[in-house]
XYZ file of C-alpha atoms in Angstrom:
119
model
C 0.000 0.000 0.000
C 1.361 3.369 -1.036
C -0.180 5.157 1.932
C -2.662 7.071 -0.193
C -6.121 5.903 0.829
C -6.611 7.982 3.953
C -5.117 11.151 2.447
C -7.121 14.274 1.623
C -5.244 14.678 -1.666
C -6.075 11.189 -2.940
C -9.007 11.144 -5.359
C -9.812 7.446 -5.531
C -12.739 7.421 -7.948
C -11.434 10.100 -10.238
C -10.431 9.908 -13.895
C -8.141 12.244 -15.813
C -10.901 14.539 -17.039
C -12.484 14.902 -13.588
C -9.083 15.662 -12.071
C -8.235 18.255 -14.705
C -11.660 19.919 -14.397
C -11.314 20.144 -10.608
C -7.870 21.732 -10.899
C -9.013 24.252 -13.522
C -11.863 25.208 -11.185
C -9.416 25.723 -8.310
C -7.324 27.984 -10.564
C -4.512 28.259 -7.987
C -0.859 27.619 -8.786
C 0.341 24.619 -6.837
C -3.092 22.994 -6.625
C -2.783 19.231 -6.822
C -4.275 15.820 -6.271
C -3.266 12.232 -6.847
C -5.425 9.847 -8.825
C -5.123 6.287 -10.032
C -3.415 6.113 -13.402
C -5.729 5.506 -16.328
C -3.796 2.493 -17.559
C -3.958 0.646 -14.220
C -0.389 -0.508 -14.727
C 1.409 -1.889 -11.670
C 4.574 -0.079 -12.795
C 2.734 3.238 -12.841
C -0.088 2.969 -10.330
C -0.784 6.677 -9.724
C -0.649 10.067 -11.375
C 0.188 13.361 -9.687
C -1.978 16.086 -11.215
C -0.696 19.641 -10.700
C -2.072 23.037 -11.739
C 0.415 25.775 -12.578
C 0.314 28.879 -14.775
C -3.179 28.048 -16.142
C -2.074 24.532 -17.153
C -2.634 21.055 -15.763
C 0.263 18.613 -15.637
C -0.279 14.861 -15.304
C 2.908 13.372 -13.860
C 3.153 9.594 -13.679
C 4.176 8.046 -10.362
C 6.218 4.926 -11.019
C 6.559 1.961 -8.713
C 10.067 0.508 -8.776
C 9.692 -3.192 -8.111
C 13.360 -3.861 -7.285
C 13.477 -1.334 -4.412
C 9.717 -1.185 -3.633
C 9.903 2.596 -3.972
C 8.160 5.312 -5.954
C 9.508 7.944 -8.330
C 8.025 10.674 -10.519
C 7.983 10.825 -14.299
C 10.237 8.893 -16.642
C 13.167 6.987 -15.254
C 16.345 9.066 -15.069
C 19.722 8.625 -13.470
C 20.050 10.096 -10.001
C 16.285 10.427 -9.625
C 14.692 10.902 -6.232
C 12.996 7.796 -4.888
C 10.489 7.617 -2.073
C 9.171 4.857 0.159
C 5.550 5.949 -0.305
C 3.424 8.244 -2.428
C 2.751 10.271 0.730
C 6.499 10.959 0.981
C 6.501 12.340 -2.564
C 3.702 14.745 -1.630
C 5.328 15.784 1.658
C 8.670 16.343 -0.082
C 7.176 18.533 -2.796
C 5.177 20.556 -0.294
C 8.611 21.694 0.941
C 10.718 21.616 -2.210
C 9.750 22.647 -5.716
C 8.618 20.126 -8.277
C 9.918 20.603 -11.825
C 7.107 20.719 -14.364
C 8.128 19.881 -17.913
C 5.901 20.923 -20.781
C 6.821 18.474 -23.514
C 4.748 20.297 -26.136
C 6.416 23.687 -25.707
C 9.654 22.288 -24.304
C 9.535 24.606 -21.297
C 10.258 24.017 -17.628
C 8.516 25.522 -14.634
C 8.491 24.629 -10.993
C 6.080 24.913 -8.118
C 5.495 23.430 -4.714
C 2.389 21.374 -3.956
C 0.359 23.942 -2.062
C -3.388 23.449 -2.351
C -5.151 20.122 -2.024
C -8.025 19.868 -4.457
C -10.985 17.676 -3.643
C -12.967 16.257 -6.512
C -16.666 16.614 -5.878
């Protein structure tokens, strides 16, 4: 268990569109939630959804079988790994998260500031 089910930021029954709509409604930089990934892949069980600069970013959360840890985005050398999804959230409430816009090839960063509840 990734330690997500009792958390305010975990939107269990939420798909990508619902998550994005909720974040656009919040319209606050640093708004976020975590949802189950659409593909239901054990290697990528969750998605971190973040609102910044009028855009919504869907960042995959990978599960690394060999170490039983979690990491964000695509695998890269020297990446940060965490023992739970909750640790990822707590870490990025303190330190900025890099947001990469693959379409425009730009980088931004924000902290996770506002928990969004999907109604």
